[in-house]
XYZ file of C-alpha atoms in Angstrom:
688
model
C -23.444 26.242 20.143
C -23.673 22.502 20.063
C -26.947 20.988 17.883
C -29.041 18.309 19.295
C -29.370 14.941 16.970
C -33.374 15.952 15.916
C -31.600 19.479 14.710
C -28.584 17.964 12.802
C -31.284 15.445 11.308
C -33.152 18.502 9.648
C -29.767 20.290 8.654
C -28.352 16.995 7.137
C -31.607 16.280 5.296
C -31.709 19.977 3.983
C -27.844 20.103 2.836
C -28.031 16.785 1.352
C -31.290 16.937 -0.646
C -31.659 20.048 -1.653
C -29.969 19.815 -4.816
C -31.330 16.033 -5.124
C -34.248 16.028 -8.254
C -37.634 15.034 -6.882
C -37.260 11.259 -7.769
C -36.644 9.379 -4.720
C -33.973 7.242 -6.183
C -31.794 10.510 -6.356
C -32.771 11.555 -3.491
C -31.458 8.212 -2.005
C -28.190 8.731 -4.064
C -27.600 11.849 -2.188
C -27.999 10.765 0.793
C -25.521 7.734 0.299
C -23.143 10.065 -1.242
C -22.943 12.627 1.270
C -23.090 10.000 4.373
C -20.058 8.032 2.125
C -18.121 11.020 1.708
C -18.037 11.474 5.935
C -16.586 7.994 6.015
C -14.254 8.203 3.457
C -12.939 11.379 4.727
C -12.438 10.048 8.154
C -10.672 7.090 7.224
C -13.941 4.613 7.800
C -13.703 3.316 4.496
C -11.530 4.070 1.375
C -14.037 4.993 -1.054
C -17.719 4.318 -2.286
C -19.439 3.312 -5.530
C -23.204 3.931 -5.690
C -24.958 0.821 -6.782
C -28.960 0.669 -6.153
C -30.584 -3.006 -6.224
C -33.372 -3.938 -4.555
C -35.452 -7.552 -5.074
C -38.394 -9.128 -4.323
C -36.939 -12.022 -2.698
C -35.462 -10.264 0.021
C -32.230 -8.566 -1.390
C -30.912 -5.012 -1.322
C -27.548 -3.308 -1.618
C -26.659 0.728 -2.020
C -23.022 0.714 -2.558
C -19.791 -1.118 -2.404
C -16.203 -0.730 -2.276
C -13.439 -3.276 -2.597
C -10.265 -2.074 -1.170
C -6.913 -2.911 -1.238
C -6.456 -5.455 1.389
C -9.029 -7.769 0.288
C -11.905 -6.700 2.247
C -15.387 -6.020 0.142
C -17.394 -2.973 1.709
C -21.364 -3.435 1.070
C -23.747 -0.551 2.120
C -27.107 -0.825 2.854
C -29.448 2.157 2.874
C -32.495 3.259 5.575
C -33.729 5.774 4.032
C -37.359 6.772 3.329
C -36.853 10.751 2.885
C -38.527 10.849 6.180
C -39.105 14.285 7.407
C -38.879 14.297 11.266
C -36.663 11.798 13.116
C -37.677 8.342 13.998
C -36.334 5.298 15.790
C -33.999 2.280 14.213
C -35.032 -0.854 15.874
C -33.660 -4.085 16.122
C -35.668 -5.650 13.923
C -34.841 -3.204 11.216
C -31.562 -4.022 12.194
C -31.694 -7.342 11.356
C -33.856 -7.044 8.220
C -31.539 -4.788 6.346
C -28.493 -6.740 7.103
C -30.288 -9.883 5.993
C -31.240 -8.303 2.537
C -27.628 -7.415 2.148
C -26.240 -10.679 3.146
C -28.772 -12.261 0.829
C -27.373 -10.243 -2.239
C -23.984 -11.289 -1.240
C -24.737 -15.005 -1.119
C -26.667 -15.038 -4.221
C -23.880 -13.333 -6.122
C -21.337 -15.489 -4.423
C -22.751 -18.788 -4.690
C -26.235 -18.776 -7.319
C -25.003 -17.130 -10.361
C -27.385 -14.203 -9.427
C -25.287 -12.027 -11.680
C -26.513 -13.775 -14.857
C -30.290 -12.593 -14.141
C -29.237 -8.891 -14.075
C -28.825 -6.450 -17.309
C -25.597 -6.808 -18.248
C -24.828 -2.994 -18.396
C -26.352 -2.214 -15.052
C -24.009 -1.660 -11.853
C -25.260 -4.802 -9.740
C -24.324 -6.915 -12.614
C -20.743 -5.747 -12.573
C -20.759 -6.073 -8.592
C -22.245 -9.612 -8.663
C -20.060 -11.089 -10.913
C -16.967 -9.159 -9.414
C -18.257 -10.730 -6.204
C -18.130 -14.504 -8.057
C -15.297 -13.991 -9.692
C -13.101 -12.333 -6.522
C -14.781 -14.393 -3.804
C -11.618 -16.487 -3.041
C -9.731 -13.588 -2.573
C -12.265 -11.418 -0.131
C -10.655 -11.984 3.458
C -13.099 -9.941 5.245
C -16.334 -8.554 4.608
C -17.904 -5.519 6.076
C -21.840 -4.972 6.043
C -22.511 -1.237 6.769
C -26.242 0.045 7.556
C -26.568 3.735 6.656
C -29.750 5.077 8.272
C -31.380 8.587 8.506
C -33.049 7.472 11.771
C -31.219 7.328 15.501
C -30.462 3.675 16.617
C -32.650 2.190 19.557
C -30.486 2.425 22.949
C -31.735 -1.324 22.908
C -28.791 -2.144 20.450
C -25.679 -1.963 22.283
C -23.315 -4.418 20.109
C -23.343 -6.510 17.009
C -21.074 -9.231 17.041
C -18.742 -10.201 14.325
C -20.045 -13.133 11.909
C -19.117 -15.518 9.421
C -21.119 -15.051 5.572
C -20.040 -17.820 3.063
C -16.982 -18.726 4.903
C -16.214 -15.104 5.041
C -15.397 -13.037 8.345
C -18.074 -10.510 8.668
C -18.621 -7.293 10.169
C -21.754 -5.182 10.726
C -21.411 -1.741 11.447
C -24.311 0.768 11.581
C -23.937 4.707 10.842
C -26.952 6.140 11.854
C -27.863 9.896 12.013
C -27.103 10.118 15.734
C -23.273 8.487 15.015
C -23.192 11.157 12.179
C -24.083 13.591 14.366
C -21.151 12.802 17.379
C -18.439 12.504 14.349
C -19.337 16.026 13.101
C -19.654 17.593 16.751
C -16.246 15.950 17.941
C -13.254 17.940 17.834
C -11.347 15.799 16.099
C -14.183 15.116 13.542
C -13.660 11.576 13.449
C -14.535 8.547 15.563
C -11.437 7.222 17.499
C -10.226 3.708 17.952
C -10.448 2.764 21.687
C -8.197 -0.425 21.863
C -8.479 -2.424 24.878
C -5.004 -4.746 24.624
C -6.261 -6.891 27.599
C -9.670 -7.606 26.126
C -8.619 -8.050 22.229
C -5.076 -9.808 22.779
C -5.254 -11.392 26.457
C -2.109 -8.638 28.026
C -1.238 -5.037 27.821
C 2.127 -4.248 26.069
C 5.072 -3.432 28.347
C 6.192 0.034 28.085
C 9.087 2.632 28.987
C 8.259 5.926 30.104
C 10.145 8.513 28.233
C 8.735 11.632 29.254
C 10.177 13.909 32.180
C 7.179 14.671 34.218
C 3.985 16.456 34.443
C 4.869 19.510 32.936
C 5.393 17.521 29.486
C 3.274 15.507 26.883
C 3.290 11.956 27.992
C 5.609 9.464 26.146
C 6.521 5.601 26.015
C 8.736 3.275 24.512
C 7.294 0.086 23.633
C 7.920 -3.527 21.830
C 5.154 -4.061 19.893
C 4.556 -8.055 18.738
C 4.317 -8.344 15.159
C 1.315 -10.126 15.504
C -0.350 -7.802 17.392
C 0.388 -4.772 14.609
C -0.485 -7.340 12.133
C -3.723 -8.094 13.832
C -4.792 -4.533 14.407
C -4.379 -3.664 11.075
C -6.620 -6.451 9.781
C -8.915 -5.384 11.762
C -9.207 -1.428 11.469
C -7.327 -0.941 8.147
C -6.082 2.276 6.769
C -7.830 3.785 10.035
C -4.689 3.047 12.127
C -2.700 5.537 9.704
C -2.792 9.084 10.294
C -4.547 11.144 7.274
C -1.274 12.354 5.700
C 0.547 8.889 6.201
C -2.711 6.702 4.504
C -2.245 9.436 1.527
C 1.446 8.425 0.994
C 1.074 4.978 0.967
C -1.888 5.023 -1.552
C 0.508 7.069 -3.699
C 3.257 4.569 -3.589
C 2.233 1.211 -3.060
C 1.612 -1.175 0.031
C 4.309 -3.773 0.260
C 8.152 -3.131 1.239
C 10.152 -5.671 -0.441
C 12.731 -5.152 1.857
C 10.728 -5.749 5.056
C 9.008 -8.539 3.111
C 12.267 -10.333 2.561
C 13.327 -9.821 5.945
C 10.367 -11.273 7.450
C 10.491 -14.288 5.102
C 14.513 -14.737 5.351
C 15.770 -13.516 8.611
C 12.616 -12.636 11.237
C 14.837 -12.942 14.246
C 17.000 -9.485 12.799
C 13.655 -7.672 12.081
C 14.248 -5.412 15.270
C 17.510 -4.632 14.452
C 17.032 -3.939 10.885
C 13.585 -2.030 11.307
C 13.072 1.668 11.832
C 10.320 0.994 13.970
C 6.733 2.875 14.025
C 6.085 6.515 15.659
C 2.614 7.003 16.768
C 0.163 9.048 18.472
C -2.863 8.618 20.798
C -5.266 10.857 22.539
C -4.879 9.120 25.817
C -3.359 5.641 27.164
C -4.170 3.616 30.168
C -1.565 2.390 32.251
C -1.274 -0.560 34.556
C 1.697 -1.584 37.124
C 2.514 -5.464 36.861
C 5.158 -5.533 39.471
C 7.628 -6.527 36.759
C 7.049 -3.090 35.149
C 4.340 -0.891 33.776
C 2.145 -2.461 30.564
C -0.346 -0.183 28.452
C -3.665 -1.746 28.654
C -5.608 0.610 26.611
C -5.014 3.532 24.283
C -7.631 6.099 22.574
C -7.027 7.093 19.012
C -4.016 5.414 18.023
C -2.234 7.060 14.904
C 0.780 5.590 13.306
C 2.448 8.799 11.868
C 5.766 6.862 10.806
C 5.782 3.336 9.745
C 3.030 3.046 7.822
C 4.888 0.932 5.556
C 6.137 -1.817 8.214
C 2.500 -1.949 9.656
C 1.154 -2.907 6.024
C 3.824 -5.171 5.188
C 3.509 -7.368 8.105
C -0.254 -7.818 7.643
C 0.367 -8.693 3.789
C 3.102 -10.592 4.364
C 1.298 -12.750 6.946
C -1.799 -13.246 4.953
C -0.249 -13.899 1.379
C 2.796 -15.516 2.161
C 1.493 -17.395 5.409
C 4.461 -15.845 6.967
C 5.484 -16.719 10.927
C 5.386 -13.700 13.111
C 5.699 -15.375 16.350
C 9.194 -14.001 16.712
C 9.325 -10.732 15.348
C 8.719 -7.484 17.618
C 8.808 -3.834 16.420
C 9.635 -0.728 18.406
C 7.126 2.128 18.984
C 7.876 5.664 20.107
C 4.207 6.535 21.104
C 3.766 10.404 22.361
C -0.001 11.093 23.761
C -1.043 14.486 22.221
C -4.080 16.354 23.262
C -6.847 16.648 20.888
C -6.809 20.164 21.231
C -3.135 20.146 19.651
C -3.338 17.682 17.324
C -4.007 19.739 14.366
C -0.695 21.424 14.629
C 1.621 18.908 16.272
C 0.942 15.749 14.828
C 1.512 16.550 10.989
C 4.931 18.014 12.293
C 5.948 14.619 13.931
C 4.547 12.757 10.839
C 7.101 14.950 8.770
C 9.988 14.881 11.059
C 9.602 11.333 11.717
C 9.501 10.379 8.121
C 13.124 9.522 6.617
C 13.421 6.791 4.824
C 10.470 7.058 2.745
C 10.165 10.579 3.201
C 6.517 12.290 3.684
C 7.742 15.519 2.809
C 5.825 18.679 1.508
C 4.676 16.826 -1.805
C 2.721 14.917 0.245
C 0.395 17.601 1.078
C -0.249 18.146 4.916
C -3.364 20.054 5.489
C -1.069 23.271 6.699
C 1.297 23.023 3.682
C 1.443 26.458 2.144
C -0.730 25.363 -0.849
C -3.583 25.034 1.351
C -3.181 27.781 3.283
C -2.998 30.286 0.784
C -6.168 28.540 -1.257
C -8.098 28.778 2.247
C -6.965 32.476 1.964
C -8.291 33.465 -1.110
C -11.637 31.548 -0.130
C -12.179 33.960 2.790
C -11.081 36.760 1.293
C -12.548 36.612 -2.592
C -16.474 37.616 -3.292
C -17.820 35.656 -6.099
C -20.163 37.843 -8.299
C -23.659 37.268 -7.402
C -25.642 34.912 -9.426
C -28.443 35.918 -11.741
C -31.196 37.252 -9.936
C -29.516 37.438 -6.404
C -28.810 40.421 -4.702
C -25.451 39.400 -2.757
C -22.190 38.447 -3.750
C -21.027 34.959 -1.712
C -17.744 33.261 -1.080
C -16.406 29.571 -2.004
C -15.565 28.104 1.362
C -12.450 25.596 1.014
C -12.342 23.448 3.466
C -8.242 22.518 4.165
C -8.641 20.910 7.183
C -11.601 18.825 8.361
C -14.807 20.357 9.895
C -13.712 23.730 9.254
C -16.799 24.798 7.930
C -18.920 23.620 10.947
C -16.494 24.899 13.374
C -16.783 28.383 11.801
C -20.252 28.518 12.733
C -19.861 26.832 16.268
C -19.470 29.546 18.326
C -21.772 31.902 16.452
C -25.079 33.152 17.254
C -28.304 31.933 15.600
C -28.278 35.591 13.728
C -24.790 35.259 12.853
C -24.819 31.473 11.593
C -27.580 32.832 9.301
C -25.478 35.427 7.839
C -22.401 33.336 7.644
C -24.032 30.718 5.727
C -25.658 33.570 3.427
C -21.989 34.464 2.719
C -20.882 31.013 2.529
C -23.795 28.437 0.949
C -23.068 25.352 1.693
C -23.108 24.100 -1.904
C -20.343 26.399 -2.554
C -18.174 24.527 0.321
C -15.390 22.617 -1.161
C -12.804 20.019 0.124
C -9.284 19.261 -0.376
C -10.563 16.043 -2.303
C -13.049 17.993 -4.079
C -10.392 20.206 -5.772
C -8.395 17.203 -6.188
C -11.637 15.971 -8.413
C -12.168 19.143 -10.104
C -8.385 19.562 -11.284
C -7.640 16.072 -12.370
C -10.400 15.962 -14.456
C -9.580 19.059 -16.507
C -5.838 18.003 -16.531
C -6.819 14.772 -18.445
C -6.476 12.191 -15.445
C -9.804 11.011 -15.359
C -8.597 7.445 -14.431
C -7.244 8.948 -11.214
C -10.489 10.455 -10.342
C -12.144 6.824 -10.782
C -9.655 5.402 -8.128
C -11.665 6.864 -5.436
C -11.284 10.131 -3.455
C -8.225 9.389 -1.423
C -6.533 7.972 -4.367
C -7.202 10.726 -6.340
C -6.078 13.244 -3.910
C -2.797 10.921 -2.958
C -2.110 11.812 -6.888
C -2.794 15.381 -7.157
C -0.779 16.023 -4.019
C 1.934 14.740 -5.717
C 2.197 16.383 -8.621
C 1.136 19.674 -7.190
C 3.603 19.245 -4.228
C 6.159 19.190 -7.151
C 5.151 21.884 -8.903
C 4.731 23.994 -5.775
C 8.231 23.322 -5.083
C 9.089 24.615 -8.782
C 6.959 27.497 -8.918
C 4.655 28.673 -5.937
C 3.669 31.885 -7.480
C 1.586 29.834 -10.051
C -0.939 29.430 -7.291
C -2.671 32.311 -7.513
C -5.922 34.459 -7.278
C -6.462 33.202 -11.384
C -5.602 29.829 -10.132
C -8.423 29.782 -7.500
C -11.258 31.373 -9.651
C -10.221 28.970 -12.232
C -10.397 26.034 -9.898
C -13.696 27.278 -8.827
C -15.322 27.488 -12.529
C -14.263 24.141 -12.997
C -15.739 22.958 -9.596
C -19.136 24.910 -10.860
C -18.764 22.338 -14.337
C -17.884 19.403 -12.243
C -21.411 20.051 -10.459
C -23.360 21.022 -13.465
C -22.442 17.861 -15.048
C -23.576 15.682 -12.305
C -27.038 17.203 -12.234
C -27.126 17.268 -16.428
C -26.198 13.120 -16.309
C -28.648 12.783 -13.613
C -31.492 14.322 -15.330
C -30.764 12.770 -19.044
C -33.259 10.140 -20.403
C -30.618 7.763 -21.423
C -29.077 7.404 -17.712
C -30.392 4.362 -15.927
C -28.961 5.142 -12.308
C -25.589 4.169 -12.808
C -21.519 4.955 -13.112
C -22.495 8.517 -12.729
C -19.203 9.521 -11.225
C -17.498 7.799 -14.046
C -19.501 9.362 -16.745
C -18.823 12.885 -15.093
C -14.773 12.555 -14.874
C -14.599 11.343 -18.508
C -16.885 13.983 -19.850
C -15.025 16.594 -18.854
C -11.544 15.317 -19.675
C -13.081 14.916 -23.040
C -14.166 18.422 -23.176
C -10.781 19.570 -21.721
C -9.012 17.030 -24.565
C -11.056 18.953 -27.520
C -10.231 22.391 -26.509
C -6.725 21.427 -26.500
C -6.426 19.845 -29.570
C -7.507 23.042 -31.182
C -5.314 25.144 -28.769
C -8.124 26.376 -27.053
C -9.292 27.113 -23.723
C -12.703 27.442 -21.772
C -13.336 30.571 -20.803
C -12.944 30.269 -16.930
C -13.268 33.785 -16.023
C -16.885 34.292 -17.814
C -18.023 31.205 -15.806
C -16.552 32.749 -12.982
C -18.511 35.880 -13.459
C -21.958 34.159 -14.461
C -21.293 31.797 -11.438
C -22.889 29.243 -13.680
C -22.466 27.516 -17.380
C -24.505 28.662 -20.464
C -27.210 26.965 -22.069
C -24.432 25.912 -25.371
C -22.129 24.958 -22.845
C -25.004 22.288 -21.238
C -25.955 21.001 -24.310
C -21.999 20.631 -25.357
C -21.975 18.629 -22.105
C -24.914 16.433 -22.862
C -23.622 15.238 -26.215
C -20.386 14.002 -24.848
C -21.619 12.541 -21.689
C -23.900 10.553 -23.871
C -21.328 9.398 -25.875
C -18.992 8.407 -23.176
C -21.987 6.838 -21.316
C -22.156 4.325 -24.549
C -18.490 3.982 -24.689
C -17.746 2.822 -21.324
C -20.901 0.374 -21.108
C -18.926 -1.698 -23.622
C -15.930 -2.715 -21.403
C -13.164 -4.288 -23.285
C -13.258 -8.332 -23.570
C -13.070 -10.117 -20.654
C -13.935 -7.251 -17.997
C -17.267 -7.457 -16.176
C -17.355 -4.356 -14.212
C -17.841 -1.287 -15.763
C -16.540 0.787 -12.752
C -13.057 -1.101 -12.995
C -12.860 -0.813 -16.601
C -13.099 2.895 -16.059
C -10.125 2.894 -13.795
C -7.810 1.576 -16.868
C -5.709 3.550 -18.744
C -7.048 1.697 -21.642
C -10.294 2.980 -21.238
C -9.309 6.624 -21.463
C -6.988 5.563 -24.675
C -10.330 4.090 -26.482
C -12.379 7.268 -25.350
C -10.023 9.701 -27.098
C -10.356 7.816 -30.077
C -13.889 9.167 -30.156
C -12.876 12.724 -29.979
C -12.946 12.711 -33.763
C -16.600 11.428 -34.119
C -17.926 13.683 -31.243
C -16.477 17.393 -32.433
C -18.901 17.432 -35.607
C -22.218 17.132 -33.428
C -20.699 20.126 -31.278
C -22.660 23.694 -32.178
C -20.975 26.488 -33.620
C -21.661 28.829 -30.746
C -19.454 26.364 -28.937
C -16.370 27.160 -30.898
C -16.982 30.538 -30.760
C -17.116 30.895 -26.755
C -13.402 29.343 -26.647
C -10.285 31.723 -25.943
C -7.432 31.207 -27.568
C -4.577 29.200 -25.633
C -2.177 32.035 -25.845
C -4.743 34.269 -24.338
C -4.917 32.058 -21.473
C -1.367 31.736 -20.829
C -0.884 35.320 -20.790
C -3.753 35.660 -18.160
C -1.989 33.111 -15.841
C 1.254 34.707 -16.589
C -0.331 38.080 -15.374
C -1.408 36.271 -12.287
C 1.383 34.939 -11.306
C 3.633 37.858 -11.551
C 1.009 39.407 -9.506
C 1.164 36.875 -6.667
C 5.141 37.032 -6.989
C 4.594 40.887 -5.571
C 1.869 39.765 -2.994
C 4.470 36.808 -1.744
C 7.185 39.755 -1.093
C 4.697 42.156 0.534
C 3.267 39.568 2.546
C 6.733 38.282 3.790
C 7.899 41.705 4.769
C 4.594 42.127 6.802
C 5.291 38.560 8.660
C 8.745 39.626 9.462
C 8.175 43.064 10.816
C 5.231 41.537 13.054
C 8.253 39.852 14.691
C 10.442 41.555 17.038
C 13.975 42.213 16.637
C 15.279 40.346 20.101
C 13.256 37.328 18.492
C 15.825 37.209 15.467
C 18.543 37.508 17.690
C 17.863 34.825 19.766
C 16.969 32.518 16.598
C 20.579 33.674 15.315
C 22.485 32.826 18.735
C 20.153 29.328 18.846
C 21.134 28.226 15.129
C 24.570 29.638 15.351
C 25.596 27.403 18.423
C 24.254 24.387 16.023
C 26.298 25.062 13.284
C 23.145 25.513 10.886
C 23.710 29.003 9.416
C 25.476 30.079 6.086
C 27.238 33.251 5.736
C 24.174 34.547 4.062
C 21.451 33.774 6.877
C 23.780 35.683 9.290
C 24.017 38.450 7.370
C 20.376 38.599 6.979
C 19.747 38.290 10.578
C 21.799 40.686 12.019
C 19.681 43.100 9.427
C 16.618 41.758 11.237
C 17.999 42.382 14.211
C 18.499 46.144 13.668
C 14.637 46.522 12.709
C 12.884 49.107 12.608
C 15.921 51.305 11.889
C 17.144 48.418 9.072
C 14.043 46.742 7.098
C 15.109 43.462 5.312
C 13.922 43.659 1.316
C 11.483 41.749 0.061
C 14.222 38.494 -0.856
C 15.523 38.635 2.342
C 12.391 38.598 4.439
C 11.782 35.089 2.215
C 15.020 33.727 3.930
C 14.368 34.946 7.323
C 11.096 33.037 6.924
C 12.797 29.995 5.927
C 15.171 30.559 8.630
C 12.076 30.292 10.970
C 11.053 27.329 9.617
C 14.709 25.834 10.356
C 14.410 26.905 13.846
C 11.047 25.573 14.594
C 12.367 22.238 13.071
C 15.296 22.313 15.665
C 12.867 22.597 18.487
C 14.267 26.123 19.192
C 11.157 28.534 20.466
C 9.748 30.723 17.787
C 6.939 33.399 17.596
């Protein structure tokens, strides 16, 4: 049941502003954070820092982000907490972009930072723009509006500010609605090669006919690939590849060396690119076929090749005219993309393998967390009459999809059982966990980079001991999320808070709390927080004390650093804050220490939960094996034996499975059978 733009406007307004304070500045921050989360999740931008500044002389800014490709995203809001949907006119658009451009120009060329409060976010940004002007290759001005754009505004041509190429983007309420309503939950790239590069790309069909999906082999000019990456950046990279690159850096030294010293051998040395698309347009040019248009091009292997071509051309002034890259393009229907694209990405990556540790949405960790979130009821909050659930969104858009086919009454019941404030995503989970595990610098790198760090860490832990991730882990993660969101509200309400650096303060406040408990071999009582679905007054008091100390510390960055947000991304910042802990501890009330539990007690609870999960895993493995008919196990055995891919142990266990139900495999044998099932799936063998 699709909503109209007007309905979406009212829903979005309630979602984003319900938790905001009465002050209009807090409502603006809530609106910007909500929209920025949408844009980060879909890869339109890499990150977001809230920074609100407006001046009588016609300047305004509401957020920014410097990305790793030398681009600067500047945000301006059209927001007045309107109660009804209205139209965004061309006059409004031009005025908003003019204010944003004025801030950039005044910062880059007129020394604006000298007129601003030294500890304010706008001073740090203005100074950073002035310092980094020479390295900014692309300026992206982004207008975020709670109104619907006028139909008269069809396009905004690129421009130039202070000699820097500039693009203008509008994210109005109707565009946000389209993004949320689309099946893919992201705005696909529509690439017209004829319009962009003057010609299509020669291709060779590699599919067998109409009965299979379409696939093509292409030889892509490196200049085209570099040009696409310059224009669209990480939006070209499939989500998991984007995460992978963020975890390991952008430029491959071997690729760079080949570009600079042996460009003619690049095609021979390089493994090429594997990509997917929703659809393509092909034209017969007489001499052969050309792909003239690709909808939603996503690179699932070859992200480092793509990024390295771009960076080597930009930084080393490399000539790419004689470099070509092979591309395998598969056209995947959007209905199948969630299940097929991650497999293509996983199987295609070999040189720098994107494996389980790089955390696809269908990784078993996420599937298990999702299962817990759908099954476990959280205790009713004080004064409430019903229990609720914490909805874990392992794949983007699941919360909305779960309601799309429900009646109005069913939607009301769903939202009562799964309140929107209790929905959390993979990037939320990464923030909750990394702050507590004392990686605050990672959290300050931005949602996607922090998730990449978390993914790599948890992927390794999963491979070592998957039973660690159990109901206890889920309840503890939710309790940590409750604390995280409580700190956000507490910081916003403090008299010393001036509206800046909240995300930085929150991350370091929680990290300090975790460090204090650890130094005394204690732990917070997360089970109590889960039971209460909130934090007590004593913990609120403690968090306010720590937050004030953190704010005082981070607003005095080290010598030579002008931007406080950048200072918070450095290890030295965390090291200096840790040195303040001995001074903070005496200020904490006695009731706080009395409420902590011993580390041994917490470890015993975790150990018990791990044993329970191991039993549950065995039961679940048997259930899954028994759901598959014996004849299927016989077919799998024959197919894998023909490929000589079975060990004697696997053959023996498959023979037992072939005799079900007269013989039932043990729990350990069922675990082997499920691994064999995945092996068969990886070989393209049909499996149930």
